[in-house]
mmCIF file of C-alpha atoms in Angstrom:
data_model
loop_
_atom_site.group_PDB
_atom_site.id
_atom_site.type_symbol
_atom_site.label_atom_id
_atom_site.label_comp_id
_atom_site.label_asym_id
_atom_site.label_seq_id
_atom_site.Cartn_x
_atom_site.Cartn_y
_atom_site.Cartn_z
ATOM 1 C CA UNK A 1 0.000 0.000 0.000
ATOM 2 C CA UNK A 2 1.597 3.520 -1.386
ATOM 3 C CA UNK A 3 0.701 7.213 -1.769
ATOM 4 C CA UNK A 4 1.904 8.036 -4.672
ATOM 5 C CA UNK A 5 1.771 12.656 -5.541
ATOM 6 C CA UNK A 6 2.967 12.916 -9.452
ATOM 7 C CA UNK A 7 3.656 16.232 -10.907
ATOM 8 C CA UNK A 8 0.629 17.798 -8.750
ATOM 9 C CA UNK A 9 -0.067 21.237 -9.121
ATOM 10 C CA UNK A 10 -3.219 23.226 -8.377
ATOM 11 C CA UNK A 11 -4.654 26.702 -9.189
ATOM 12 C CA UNK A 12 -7.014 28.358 -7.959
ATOM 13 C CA UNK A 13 -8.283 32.100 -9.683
ATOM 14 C CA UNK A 14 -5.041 31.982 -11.768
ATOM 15 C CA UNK A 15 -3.169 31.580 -8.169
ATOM 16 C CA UNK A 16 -0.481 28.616 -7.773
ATOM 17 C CA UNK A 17 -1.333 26.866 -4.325
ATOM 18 C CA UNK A 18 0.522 23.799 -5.339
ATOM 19 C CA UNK A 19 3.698 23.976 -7.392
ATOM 20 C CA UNK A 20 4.341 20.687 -8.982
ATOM 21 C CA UNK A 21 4.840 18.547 -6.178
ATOM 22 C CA UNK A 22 5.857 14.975 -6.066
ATOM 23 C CA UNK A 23 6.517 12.284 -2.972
ATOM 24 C CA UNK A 24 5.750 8.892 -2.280
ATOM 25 C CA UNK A 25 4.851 7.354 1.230
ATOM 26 C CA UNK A 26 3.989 4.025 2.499
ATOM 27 C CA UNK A 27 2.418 3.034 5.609
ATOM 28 C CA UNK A 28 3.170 5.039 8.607
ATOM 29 C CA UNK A 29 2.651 8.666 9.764
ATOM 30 C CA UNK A 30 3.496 11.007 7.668
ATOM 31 C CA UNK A 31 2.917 14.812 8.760
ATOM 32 C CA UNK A 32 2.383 17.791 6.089
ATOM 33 C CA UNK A 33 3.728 21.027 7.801
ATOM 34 C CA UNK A 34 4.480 24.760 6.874
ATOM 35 C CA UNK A 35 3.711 28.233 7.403
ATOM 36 C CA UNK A 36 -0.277 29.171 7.134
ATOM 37 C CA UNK A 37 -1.178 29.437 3.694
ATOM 38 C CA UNK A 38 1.206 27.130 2.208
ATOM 39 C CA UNK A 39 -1.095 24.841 0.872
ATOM 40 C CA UNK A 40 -1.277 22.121 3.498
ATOM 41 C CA UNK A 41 -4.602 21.715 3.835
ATOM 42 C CA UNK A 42 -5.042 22.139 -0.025
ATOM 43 C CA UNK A 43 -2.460 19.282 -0.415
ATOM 44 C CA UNK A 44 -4.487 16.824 1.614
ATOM 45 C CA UNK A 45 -7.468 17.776 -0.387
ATOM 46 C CA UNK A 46 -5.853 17.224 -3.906
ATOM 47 C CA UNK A 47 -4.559 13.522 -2.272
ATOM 48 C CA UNK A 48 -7.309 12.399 -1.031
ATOM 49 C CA UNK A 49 -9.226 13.030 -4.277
ATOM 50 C CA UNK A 50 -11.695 16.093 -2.504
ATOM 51 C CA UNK A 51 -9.891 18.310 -5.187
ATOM 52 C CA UNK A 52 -8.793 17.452 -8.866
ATOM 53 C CA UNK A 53 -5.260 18.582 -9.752
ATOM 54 C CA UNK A 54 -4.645 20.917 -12.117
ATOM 55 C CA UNK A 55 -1.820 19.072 -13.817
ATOM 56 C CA UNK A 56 0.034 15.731 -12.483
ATOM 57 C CA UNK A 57 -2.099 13.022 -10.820
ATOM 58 C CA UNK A 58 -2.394 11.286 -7.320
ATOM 59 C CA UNK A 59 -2.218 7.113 -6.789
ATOM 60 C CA UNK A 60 -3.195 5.533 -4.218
ATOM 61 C CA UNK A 61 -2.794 1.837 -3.937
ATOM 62 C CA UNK A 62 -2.190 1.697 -8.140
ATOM 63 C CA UNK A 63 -5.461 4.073 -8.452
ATOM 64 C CA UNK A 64 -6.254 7.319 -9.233
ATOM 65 C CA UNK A 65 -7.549 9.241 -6.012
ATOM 66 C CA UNK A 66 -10.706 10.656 -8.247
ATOM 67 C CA UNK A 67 -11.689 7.240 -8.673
ATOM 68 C CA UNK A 68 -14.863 6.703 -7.269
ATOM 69 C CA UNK A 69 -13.689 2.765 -6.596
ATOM 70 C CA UNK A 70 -10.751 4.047 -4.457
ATOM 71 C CA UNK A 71 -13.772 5.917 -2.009
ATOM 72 C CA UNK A 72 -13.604 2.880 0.509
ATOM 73 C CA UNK A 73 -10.367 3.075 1.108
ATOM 74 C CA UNK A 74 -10.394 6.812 1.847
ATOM 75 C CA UNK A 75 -11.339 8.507 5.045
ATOM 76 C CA UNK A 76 -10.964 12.435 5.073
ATOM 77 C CA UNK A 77 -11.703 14.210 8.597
ATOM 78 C CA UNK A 78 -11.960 17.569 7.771
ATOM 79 C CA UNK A 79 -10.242 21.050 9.827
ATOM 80 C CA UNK A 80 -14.030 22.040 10.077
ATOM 81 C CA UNK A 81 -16.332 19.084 11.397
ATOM 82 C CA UNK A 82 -19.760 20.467 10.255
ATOM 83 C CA UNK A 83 -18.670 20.407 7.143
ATOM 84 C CA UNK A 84 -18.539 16.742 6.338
ATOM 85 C CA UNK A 85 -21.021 16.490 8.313
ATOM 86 C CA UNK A 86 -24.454 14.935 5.945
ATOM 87 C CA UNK A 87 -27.133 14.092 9.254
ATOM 88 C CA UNK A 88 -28.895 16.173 11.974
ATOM 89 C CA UNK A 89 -28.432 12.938 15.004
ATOM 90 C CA UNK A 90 -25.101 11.773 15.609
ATOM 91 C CA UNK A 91 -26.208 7.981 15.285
ATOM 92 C CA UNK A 92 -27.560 8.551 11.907
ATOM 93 C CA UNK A 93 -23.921 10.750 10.827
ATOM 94 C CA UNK A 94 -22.039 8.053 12.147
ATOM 95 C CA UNK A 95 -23.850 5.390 10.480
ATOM 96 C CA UNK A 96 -24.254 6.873 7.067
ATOM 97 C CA UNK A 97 -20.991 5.781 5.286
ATOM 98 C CA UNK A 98 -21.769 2.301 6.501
ATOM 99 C CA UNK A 99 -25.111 2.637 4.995
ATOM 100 C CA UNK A 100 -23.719 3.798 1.681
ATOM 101 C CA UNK A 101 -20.888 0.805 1.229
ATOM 102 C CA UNK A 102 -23.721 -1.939 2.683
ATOM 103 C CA UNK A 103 -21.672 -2.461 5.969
ATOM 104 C CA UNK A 104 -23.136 -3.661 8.896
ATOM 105 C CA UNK A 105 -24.930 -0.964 11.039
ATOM 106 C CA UNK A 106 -23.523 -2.372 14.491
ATOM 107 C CA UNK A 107 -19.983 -1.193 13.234
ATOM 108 C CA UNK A 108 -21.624 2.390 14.951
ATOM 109 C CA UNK A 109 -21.189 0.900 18.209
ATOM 110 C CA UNK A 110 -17.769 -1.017 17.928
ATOM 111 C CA UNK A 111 -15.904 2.504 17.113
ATOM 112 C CA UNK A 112 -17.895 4.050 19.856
ATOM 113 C CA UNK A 113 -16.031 1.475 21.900
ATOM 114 C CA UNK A 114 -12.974 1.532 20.194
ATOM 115 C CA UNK A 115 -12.294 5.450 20.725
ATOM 116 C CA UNK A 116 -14.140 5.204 24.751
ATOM 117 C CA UNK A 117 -16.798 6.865 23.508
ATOM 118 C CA UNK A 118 -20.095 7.538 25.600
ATOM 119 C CA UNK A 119 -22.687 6.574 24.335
ATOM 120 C CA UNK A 120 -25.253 8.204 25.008
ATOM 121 C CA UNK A 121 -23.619 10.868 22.613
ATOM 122 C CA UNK A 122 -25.475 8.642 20.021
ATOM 123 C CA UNK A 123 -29.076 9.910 21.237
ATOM 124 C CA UNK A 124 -27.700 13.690 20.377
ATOM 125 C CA UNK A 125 -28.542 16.023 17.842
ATOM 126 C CA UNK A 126 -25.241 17.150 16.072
ATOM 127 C CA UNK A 127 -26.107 20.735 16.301
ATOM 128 C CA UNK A 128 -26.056 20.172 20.863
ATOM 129 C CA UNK A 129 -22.268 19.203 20.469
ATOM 130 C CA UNK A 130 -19.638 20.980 21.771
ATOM 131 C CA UNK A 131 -16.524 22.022 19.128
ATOM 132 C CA UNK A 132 -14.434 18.643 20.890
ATOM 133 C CA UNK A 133 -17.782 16.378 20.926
ATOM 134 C CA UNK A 134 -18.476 17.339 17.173
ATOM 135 C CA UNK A 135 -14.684 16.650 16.214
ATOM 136 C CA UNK A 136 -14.487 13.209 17.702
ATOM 137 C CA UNK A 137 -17.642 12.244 16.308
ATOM 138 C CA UNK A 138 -16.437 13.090 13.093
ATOM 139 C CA UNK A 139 -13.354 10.776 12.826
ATOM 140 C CA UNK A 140 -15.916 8.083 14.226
ATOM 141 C CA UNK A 141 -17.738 8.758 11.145
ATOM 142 C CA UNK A 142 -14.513 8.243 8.644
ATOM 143 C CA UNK A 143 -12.767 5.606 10.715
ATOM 144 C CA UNK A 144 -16.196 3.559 11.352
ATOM 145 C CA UNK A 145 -15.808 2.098 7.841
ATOM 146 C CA UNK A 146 -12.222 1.142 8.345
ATOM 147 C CA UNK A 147 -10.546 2.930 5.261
ATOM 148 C CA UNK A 148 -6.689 1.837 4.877
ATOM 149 C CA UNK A 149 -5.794 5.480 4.073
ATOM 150 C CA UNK A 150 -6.689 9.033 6.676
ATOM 151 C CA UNK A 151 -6.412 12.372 5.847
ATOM 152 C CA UNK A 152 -6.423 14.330 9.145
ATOM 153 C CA UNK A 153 -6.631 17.874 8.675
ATOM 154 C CA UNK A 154 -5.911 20.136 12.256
ATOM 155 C CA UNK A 155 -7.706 16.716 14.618
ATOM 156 C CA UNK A 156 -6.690 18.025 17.524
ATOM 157 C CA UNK A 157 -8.512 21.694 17.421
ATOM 158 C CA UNK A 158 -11.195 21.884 20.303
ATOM 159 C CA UNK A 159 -10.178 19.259 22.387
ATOM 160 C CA UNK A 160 -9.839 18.794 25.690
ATOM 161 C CA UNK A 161 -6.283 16.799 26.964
ATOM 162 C CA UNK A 162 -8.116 13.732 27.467
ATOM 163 C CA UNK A 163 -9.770 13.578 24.136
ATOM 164 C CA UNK A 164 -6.766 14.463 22.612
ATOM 165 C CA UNK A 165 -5.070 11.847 24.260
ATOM 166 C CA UNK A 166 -7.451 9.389 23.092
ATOM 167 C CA UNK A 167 -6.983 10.538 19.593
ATOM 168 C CA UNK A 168 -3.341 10.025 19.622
ATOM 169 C CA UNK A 169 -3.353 6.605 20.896
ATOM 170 C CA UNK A 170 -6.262 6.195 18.215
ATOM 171 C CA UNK A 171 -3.594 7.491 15.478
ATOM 172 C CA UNK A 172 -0.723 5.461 16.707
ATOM 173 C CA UNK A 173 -2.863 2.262 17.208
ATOM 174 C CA UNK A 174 -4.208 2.788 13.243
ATOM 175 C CA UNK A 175 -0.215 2.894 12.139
ATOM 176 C CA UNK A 176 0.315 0.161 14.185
ATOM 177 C CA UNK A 177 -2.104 -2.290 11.982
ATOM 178 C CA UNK A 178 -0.693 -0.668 9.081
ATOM 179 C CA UNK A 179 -2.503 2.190 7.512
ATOM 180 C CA UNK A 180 -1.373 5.371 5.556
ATOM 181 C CA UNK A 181 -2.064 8.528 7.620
ATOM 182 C CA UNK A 182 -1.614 12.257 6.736
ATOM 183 C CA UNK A 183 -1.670 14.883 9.588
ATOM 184 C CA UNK A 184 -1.759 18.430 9.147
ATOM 185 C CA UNK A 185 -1.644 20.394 12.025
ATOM 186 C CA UNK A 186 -0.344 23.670 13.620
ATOM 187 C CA UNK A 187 1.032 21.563 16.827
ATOM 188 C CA UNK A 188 4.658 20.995 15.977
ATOM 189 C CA UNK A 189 4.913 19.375 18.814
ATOM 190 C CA UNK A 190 2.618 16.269 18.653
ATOM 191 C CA UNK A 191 3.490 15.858 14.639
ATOM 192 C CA UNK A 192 7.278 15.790 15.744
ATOM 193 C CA UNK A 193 6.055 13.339 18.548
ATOM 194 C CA UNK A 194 4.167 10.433 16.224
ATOM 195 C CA UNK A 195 5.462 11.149 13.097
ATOM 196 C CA UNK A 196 7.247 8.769 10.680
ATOM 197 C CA UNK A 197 7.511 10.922 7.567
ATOM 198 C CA UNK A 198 7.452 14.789 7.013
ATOM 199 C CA UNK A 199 6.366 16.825 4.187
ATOM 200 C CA UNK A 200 7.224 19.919 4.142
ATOM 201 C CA UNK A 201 5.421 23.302 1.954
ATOM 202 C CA UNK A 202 6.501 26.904 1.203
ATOM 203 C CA UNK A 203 4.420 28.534 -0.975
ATOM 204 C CA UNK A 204 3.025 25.643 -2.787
ATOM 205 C CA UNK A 205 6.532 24.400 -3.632
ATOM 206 C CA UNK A 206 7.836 20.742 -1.787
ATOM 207 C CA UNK A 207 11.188 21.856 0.656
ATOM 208 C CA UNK A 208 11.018 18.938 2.899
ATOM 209 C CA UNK A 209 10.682 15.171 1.861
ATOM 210 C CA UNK A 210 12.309 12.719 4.110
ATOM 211 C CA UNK A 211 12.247 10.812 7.777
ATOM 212 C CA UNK A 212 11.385 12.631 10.689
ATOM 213 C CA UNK A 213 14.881 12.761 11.697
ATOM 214 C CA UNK A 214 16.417 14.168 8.828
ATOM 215 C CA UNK A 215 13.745 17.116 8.412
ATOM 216 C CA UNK A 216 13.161 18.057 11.886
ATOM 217 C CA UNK A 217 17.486 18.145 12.223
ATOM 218 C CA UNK A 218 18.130 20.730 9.385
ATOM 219 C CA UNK A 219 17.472 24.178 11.163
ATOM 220 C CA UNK A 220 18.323 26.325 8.724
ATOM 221 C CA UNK A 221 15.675 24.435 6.490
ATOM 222 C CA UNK A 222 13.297 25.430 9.073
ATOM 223 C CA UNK A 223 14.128 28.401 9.680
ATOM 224 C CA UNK A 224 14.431 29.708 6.188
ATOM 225 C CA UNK A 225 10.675 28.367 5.046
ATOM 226 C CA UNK A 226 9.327 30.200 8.454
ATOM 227 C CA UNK A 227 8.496 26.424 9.828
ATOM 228 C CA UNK A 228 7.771 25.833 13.474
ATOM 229 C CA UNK A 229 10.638 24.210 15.535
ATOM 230 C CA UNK A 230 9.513 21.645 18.256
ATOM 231 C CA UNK A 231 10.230 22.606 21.607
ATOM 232 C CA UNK A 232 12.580 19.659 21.938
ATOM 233 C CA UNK A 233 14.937 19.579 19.104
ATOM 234 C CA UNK A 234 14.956 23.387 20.466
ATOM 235 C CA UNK A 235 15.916 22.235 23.645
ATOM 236 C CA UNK A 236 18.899 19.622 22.437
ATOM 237 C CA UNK A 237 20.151 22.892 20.781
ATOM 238 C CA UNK A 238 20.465 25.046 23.065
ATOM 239 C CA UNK A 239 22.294 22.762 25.019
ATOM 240 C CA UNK A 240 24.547 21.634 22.731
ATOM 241 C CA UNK A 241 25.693 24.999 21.778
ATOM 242 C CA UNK A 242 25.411 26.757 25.845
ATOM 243 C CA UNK A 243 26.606 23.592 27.447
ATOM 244 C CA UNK A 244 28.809 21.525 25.063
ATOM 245 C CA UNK A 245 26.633 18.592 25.965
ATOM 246 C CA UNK A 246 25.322 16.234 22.733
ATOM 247 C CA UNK A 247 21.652 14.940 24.247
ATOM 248 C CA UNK A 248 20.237 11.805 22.290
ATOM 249 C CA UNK A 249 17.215 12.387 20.336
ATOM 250 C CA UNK A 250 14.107 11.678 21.663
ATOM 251 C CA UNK A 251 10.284 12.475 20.916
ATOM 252 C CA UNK A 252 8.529 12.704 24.274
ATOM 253 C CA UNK A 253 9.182 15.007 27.411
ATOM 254 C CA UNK A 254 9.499 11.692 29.370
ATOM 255 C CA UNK A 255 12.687 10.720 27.530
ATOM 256 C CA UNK A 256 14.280 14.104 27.130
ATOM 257 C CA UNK A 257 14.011 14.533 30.696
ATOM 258 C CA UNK A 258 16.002 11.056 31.318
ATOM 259 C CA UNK A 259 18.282 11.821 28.827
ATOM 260 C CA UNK A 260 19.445 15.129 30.783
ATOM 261 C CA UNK A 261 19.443 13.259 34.021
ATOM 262 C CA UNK A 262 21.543 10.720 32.211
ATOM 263 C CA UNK A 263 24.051 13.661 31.454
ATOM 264 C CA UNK A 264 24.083 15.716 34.573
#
């Protein structure tokens, strides 16, 4: 299973958004980050087959993203819940891509369980939820149907630590049975955290293509595109260059802090 981005370019009133743009991922994490208005978000869309390049063309899994046979395998969760939302009760939102690929209608309750859900959220109207209620339910909607690819566009906006929590293991527990998944998101922290691969946008154009380690190590290529640094590899810096002392790398808070007692 492979994205594959060919050649992709998109405009938009005579505007470039994305400037002929070409990777290819497997399964794994793979974050899309820049400035705003770099044409993240846009990029997902033109993936995922939501927009149509163009010029160049999108593959995944040896077929074209517009495809309307590749739909299954696709799950999109948009920045903005309500608007992939298609019901007015959350039981009926939830249930409606199972509906439309003939799936079996108890799958509503076995990703309520999945992502410790309450269930009684199922009785709601959509328009009661809060801004974190609304969000979760809509990635129960995408991943209820199981789709081997996920577009995640800004998933943790509105929620609260424990929710977010609960996403993340969600995310890393999807990887872990072998999916594709594309994050966007503003929180450089938690992309540099469960990442695998990074792509990386300035004004439409592809500056970053490679591991997490490799992108996330080249300051300067940060720096020069106006990219957020994590808080960690700012961290090993600092001390490298103030202290003379090399840290390891590491992802979480937890490790960086044994790593420092390790060197003190």
């Amino acid at each position: 299973m492979e994205v594959v981005v060919d050649c992709v370019s998109f405009k938009c009133n005579n505007k470039v958004i994305i400037d002929n743009v070409s990777f290819c991922v497997g399964s794994g994490i793979t974050c899309v980050i820049g400035e705003c208005g770099s044409g993240k978000s846009t990029l997902l869309s033109l993936v995922s087959g939501v927009l149509r390049p163009s010029s160049g063309k999108c593959i995944i899994n040896g077929i074209n993203s517009l495809n309307r046979g590749i739909r299954r395998d696709v799950g999109v969760v948009f920045q903005f819940p309500e608007e992939q939302f298609f019901s007015k009760d959350v039981y009926d939102e939830v249930k409606y891509a199972l509906d439309n690929f003939k799936l079996d209608k108890n799958l509503v309750y076995d990703i309520f369980d999945r992502m410790n859900l309450d269930k009684s959220l199922l009785k709601r109207k959509l328009s009661s939820l809060s801004s974190g209620e609304a969000r979760m339910i809509a990635i129960a909607s995408i991943l209820v149907y199981n789709p081997k690819v996920v577009f995640f566009d800004e998933p943790t906006v509105g929620l609260d630590m424990e929710n977010k929590k609960k996403l993340i293991d969600l995310i890393i527990s999807l990887k872990r049975e072998g999916k594709i998944i594309f994050i966007v998101s503003h929180d450089i922290d938690l992309l540099y955290k469960i990442s695998d691969n990074v792509i990386g946008l300035s004004n439409g154009k592809l500056v970053i293509n490679s591991k997490k380690e490799d992108a996330f190590n080249d300051l300067k290529l940060l720096i020069d595109n106006n990219i957020p640094i994590p808080k960690i590899v700012l961290f090993e810096t600092l001390v490298k260059y103030k202290k003379n002392i090399k840290l390891m790398h590491t992802y979480s808070i937890n490790d960086l802090i044994k790593e420092v007692y390790r060197n003190v």
